Structures are given as structure tokens and as C-alpha cells.
Coordinates of N, CA and C and ligand atoms in Angstrom, one line a residue:
M1 N -5.8 22.0 -8.9 CA -5.3 20.6 -8.9 C -4.6 20.2 -10.1
G2 N -3.4 19.7 -10.0 CA -2.6 19.3 -11.2 C -1.8 18.1 -10.8
L3 N -1.2 17.5 -11.8 CA -0.3 16.4 -11.6 C 1.0 16.9 -10.9
P4 N 1.6 16.1 -10.0 CA 2.8 16.5 -9.3 C 4.0 16.6 -10.3
K5 N 5.0 17.4 -9.9 CA 6.2 17.6 -10.7 C 7.4 17.1 -10.0
C6 N 8.4 17.0 -10.7 CA 9.7 16.6 -10.1 C 10.2 17.8 -9.2
C7 N 10.6 17.4 -8.0 CA 11.0 18.5 -7.1 C 12.4 19.1 -7.4
K8 N 13.1 18.4 -8.3 CA 14.5 18.9 -8.7 C 14.4 19.7 -10.0
C9 N 13.8 19.1 -11.0 CA 13.8 19.8 -12.3 C 12.5 20.3 -12.8
N10 N 11.5 20.1 -12.0 CA 10.1 20.6 -12.3 C 9.5 19.9 -13.5
H11 N 10.0 18.7 -13.9 CA 9.4 18.0 -15.0 C 8.1 17.4 -14.5
P12 N 7.0 17.6 -15.2 CA 5.7 17.0 -14.8 C 5.7 15.5 -15.0
F13 N 5.2 14.8 -14.0 CA 5.0 13.4 -14.2 C 3.7 13.1 -14.9
S14 N 3.7 12.0 -15.7 CA 2.5 11.6 -16.4 C 1.6 10.9 -15.4
W15 N 0.3 10.9 -15.7 CA -0.7 10.2 -14.9 C -0.3 8.7 -14.8
R16 N 0.1 8.2 -15.9 CA 0.4 6.7 -16.0 C 1.6 6.4 -15.1
N17 N 2.6 7.2 -15.1 CA 3.8 7.0 -14.3 C 3.4 6.9 -12.8
I18 N 2.6 7.9 -12.4 CA 2.2 7.9 -11.0 C 1.3 6.8 -10.6
F19 N 0.4 6.5 -11.5 CA -0.5 5.4 -11.3 C 0.3 4.1 -11.1
R20 N 1.3 3.9 -12.0 CA 2.1 2.7 -11.9 C 2.9 2.7 -10.6
A21 N 3.4 3.8 -10.2 CA 4.2 3.9 -8.9 C 3.3 3.6 -7.7
S22 N 2.1 3.9 -7.8 CA 1.2 3.8 -6.6 C 1.0 2.3 -6.3
F23 N 1.3 1.4 -7.3 CA 1.1 0.0 -7.1 C 2.3 -0.7 -6.5
K24 N 3.4 0.0 -6.6 CA 4.6 -0.5 -6.0 C 4.6 -0.4 -4.5
F25 N 5.3 -1.3 -3.8 CA 5.2 -1.2 -2.3 C 5.9 0.0 -1.8
S26 N 7.1 0.4 -2.4 CA 7.8 1.6 -2.0 C 7.2 2.8 -2.5
Q27 N 6.4 2.7 -3.6 CA 5.7 3.8 -4.2 C 6.7 4.9 -4.7
E28 N 7.9 4.5 -5.0 CA 8.9 5.4 -5.5 C 8.7 5.7 -7.0
I29 N 9.1 6.8 -7.4 CA 8.9 7.2 -8.8 C 10.2 7.8 -9.2
K30 N 10.6 7.5 -10.5 CA 11.9 8.0 -11.0 C 11.6 9.1 -12.0
C31 N 12.2 10.2 -11.9 CA 12.0 11.3 -12.8 C 12.5 10.9 -14.2
P32 N 11.7 10.9 -15.3 CA 12.2 10.5 -16.6 C 13.2 11.5 -17.2
K33 N 13.3 12.7 -16.6 CA 14.2 13.7 -17.2 C 15.6 13.7 -16.4
C34 N 15.5 13.8 -15.1 CA 16.8 14.0 -14.4 C 17.2 12.7 -13.6
G35 N 16.3 11.7 -13.6 CA 16.6 10.4 -12.9 C 16.5 10.4 -11.4
T36 N 16.1 11.5 -10.8 CA 16.0 11.5 -9.3 C 14.9 10.6 -8.8
K37 N 15.2 9.8 -7.8 CA 14.2 8.9 -7.2 C 13.4 9.7 -6.2
M38 N 12.1 9.6 -6.3 CA 11.2 10.4 -5.4 C 10.2 9.5 -4.7
Y39 N 9.8 9.9 -3.5 CA 8.8 9.1 -2.8 C 7.6 10.0 -2.4
P40 N 6.5 9.4 -2.3 CA 5.3 10.2 -2.0 C 5.4 10.7 -0.5
T41 N 4.9 11.9 -0.3 CA 5.0 12.4 1.1 C 4.0 11.7 2.0
M42 N 4.2 11.8 3.2 CA 3.4 11.1 4.2 C 1.9 11.5 4.0
K43 N 1.7 12.8 3.6 CA 0.3 13.3 3.4 C -0.3 12.5 2.2
S44 N 0.5 12.3 1.1 CA 0.0 11.6 0.0 C -0.4 10.2 0.3
R45 N 0.4 9.6 1.2 CA 0.1 8.2 1.6 C -1.2 8.1 2.4
Q46 N -1.4 9.1 3.2 CA -2.6 9.2 4.0 C -3.8 9.4 3.1
K47 N -3.7 10.3 2.1 CA -4.8 10.5 1.1 C -5.1 9.2 0.4
M48 N -4.0 8.5 0.0 CA -4.2 7.3 -0.7 C -5.0 6.3 0.1
G49 N -4.7 6.2 1.4 CA -5.4 5.4 2.3 C -6.9 5.7 2.4
I50 N -7.2 7.0 2.5 CA -8.5 7.5 2.5 C -9.3 7.2 1.2
A51 N -8.6 7.4 0.1 CA -9.2 7.1 -1.2 C -9.6 5.7 -1.4
T52 N -8.9 4.7 -0.8 CA -9.2 3.3 -0.9 C -10.3 2.9 0.1
F53 N -10.3 3.7 1.2 CA -11.2 3.4 2.3 C -12.6 3.9 2.1
V54 N -12.7 5.1 1.5 CA -14.0 5.8 1.3 C -15.0 4.9 0.5
P55 N -14.6 4.4 -0.6 CA -15.6 3.5 -1.4 C -16.1 2.4 -0.5
L56 N -15.2 1.8 0.3 CA -15.6 0.7 1.1 C -16.7 1.1 2.2
V57 N -16.4 2.2 2.8 CA -17.3 2.7 3.8 C -18.7 3.1 3.3
I58 N -18.7 3.8 2.1 CA -19.9 4.2 1.5 C -20.7 3.0 1.1
S59 N -20.1 2.0 0.4 CA -20.9 0.8 0.0 C -21.4 0.1 1.2
F60 N -20.6 0.0 2.3 CA -21.1 -0.6 3.5 C -22.3 0.1 4.1
A61 N -22.2 1.4 4.1 CA -23.4 2.2 4.6 C -24.6 2.0 3.7
L62 N -24.5 1.9 2.4 CA -25.6 1.7 1.5 C -26.2 0.3 1.8
Q63 N -25.3 -0.7 2.1 CA -25.8 -2.0 2.4 C -26.6 -2.0 3.7
V64 N -26.1 -1.3 4.6 CA -26.8 -1.2 5.9 C -28.2 -0.5 5.7
F65 N -28.3 0.4 4.8 CA -29.6 1.1 4.5 C -30.5 0.2 3.7
G66 N -30.1 -1.0 3.4 CA -30.9 -1.9 2.7 C -31.0 -1.9 1.2
L67 N -30.0 -1.3 0.6 CA -29.9 -1.3 -0.9 C -29.5 -2.6 -1.4
P68 N -30.0 -3.0 -2.6 CA -29.6 -4.3 -3.1 C -28.1 -4.5 -3.3
F69 N -27.6 -5.7 -3.1 CA -26.2 -5.9 -3.1 C -25.6 -5.6 -4.5
K70 N -26.3 -5.9 -5.5 CA -25.8 -5.6 -6.9 C -25.6 -4.1 -7.0
F71 N -26.5 -3.3 -6.5 CA -26.4 -1.8 -6.6 C -25.2 -1.3 -5.8
T72 N -25.0 -1.8 -4.6 CA -23.9 -1.3 -3.7 C -22.6 -1.8 -4.4
M73 N -22.6 -2.9 -5.0 CA -21.4 -3.4 -5.7 C -21.0 -2.5 -6.8
L74 N -22.0 -2.0 -7.6 CA -21.8 -1.1 -8.7 C -21.3 0.2 -8.2
I75 N -21.9 0.8 -7.1 CA -21.4 2.0 -6.5 C -19.9 1.9 -6.1
F76 N -19.6 0.7 -5.4 CA -18.3 0.5 -5.0 C -17.3 0.5 -6.1
L77 N -17.7 -0.2 -7.2 CA -16.8 -0.2 -8.4 C -16.6 1.2 -9.0
L78 N -17.7 1.9 -9.1 CA -17.6 3.2 -9.7 C -16.7 4.2 -8.8
L79 N -16.9 4.1 -7.5 CA -16.1 5.0 -6.6 C -14.7 4.6 -6.6
S80 N -14.4 3.3 -6.7 CA -13.0 2.8 -6.8 C -12.3 3.3 -8.0
V81 N -13.0 3.2 -9.1 CA -12.5 3.7 -10.4 C -12.2 5.2 -10.3
L82 N -13.2 5.9 -9.8 CA -13.1 7.3 -9.7 C -11.9 7.7 -8.8
G83 N -11.7 7.0 -7.7 CA -10.6 7.1 -6.8 C -9.3 6.9 -7.5
M84 N -9.2 5.9 -8.3 CA -8.0 5.5 -9.0 C -7.6 6.6 -10.0
I85 N -8.6 7.2 -10.6 CA -8.4 8.2 -11.7 C -7.9 9.5 -11.0
L86 N -8.4 9.8 -9.8 CA -8.1 11.0 -9.1 C -6.8 10.9 -8.3
L87 N -6.4 9.7 -7.9 CA -5.3 9.5 -7.0 C -4.0 10.2 -7.5
P88 N -3.6 10.0 -8.7 CA -2.3 10.7 -9.1 C -2.3 12.2 -8.9
F89 N -3.5 12.8 -8.9 CA -3.6 14.3 -8.7 C -3.3 14.6 -7.3
L90 N -3.6 13.7 -6.4 CA -3.4 13.9 -4.9 C -2.0 13.8 -4.4
Y91 N -1.2 13.2 -5.3 CA 0.2 12.9 -4.8 C 1.1 14.1 -4.9
S92 N 2.0 14.1 -3.9 CA 3.1 15.0 -4.1 C 4.4 14.2 -3.7
F93 N 5.5 14.6 -4.3 CA 6.7 13.8 -4.1 C 7.8 14.6 -3.5
V94 N 8.7 13.9 -2.7 CA 9.9 14.5 -2.2 C 11.0 13.6 -2.5
D95 N 12.3 14.1 -2.5 CA 13.4 13.2 -2.9 C 14.0 12.4 -1.8
H96 N 13.3 12.3 -0.7 CA 13.7 11.4 0.4 C 12.5 10.7 0.9
E97 N 12.7 9.5 1.6 CA 11.6 8.7 2.1 C 11.2 9.2 3.5
E98 N 10.0 9.6 3.7 CA 9.5 10.0 5.0 C 9.0 8.8 5.7
P99 N 9.2 8.8 7.1 CA 8.6 7.7 7.9 C 7.1 7.8 7.8
L100 N 6.5 6.6 7.9 CA 5.0 6.5 7.7 C 4.2 7.3 8.8
W101 N 4.7 7.2 10.0 CA 4.0 7.9 11.1 C 4.9 8.9 11.8
Ligands
ZN1 ZN1 13.5 15.7 -12.5

């Protein structure tokens, strides 16, 4: 597992660059070296969806099992932070936009 690289010049993207790109609606990222605009692959977008969905499902399940709300809230926050930290590693980029489905 490593951070994605530019598909043109192989320049590695920084964690912060990818993290910032993931908050944009288009999620495009520009290579700081060669200036190529890249978009996350459909697979990355799906992983991103799962990464945001999993903490929600787990906290909901804990709530169903009768754990105190404060505790499930804490788990939810921890999992969300963990997801955000790992997310840039799950991305891969291509130099054209893929349709979502
Ligand atoms: Zn590049």
C-alpha cells in the first residue's frame, strides 16, 4: 500500500494533496510536477463511499446492541478519522474522468 503517483510522470502525490482533492466535488488532482489533471478511478470512488459508510454502519450496529450513545459516538469518530487517514492510500488516478457507474 502506498500513495498514488502521477500516471504521466510518476511523481508521487502527497497525502495532503490527495486529502484536499477528496473534498472537492470533482475530486480532480493536478500533478505538481507536470501539471496533468487527474481524476480518481471509479474503483477509488467506490472505496471512498465504503470508507465513509462503514463507520456509520458499525456505530449503528453498536447502538442496536445497546452500547451507550457516548461510546458509539466515540467509536464513530475514531473510525471516521482512521478512514480519512487511510483514504489517500486507497486512491488511484487516471488522466480522464470515468463515468460513475
Ligand atoms: Zn505528473
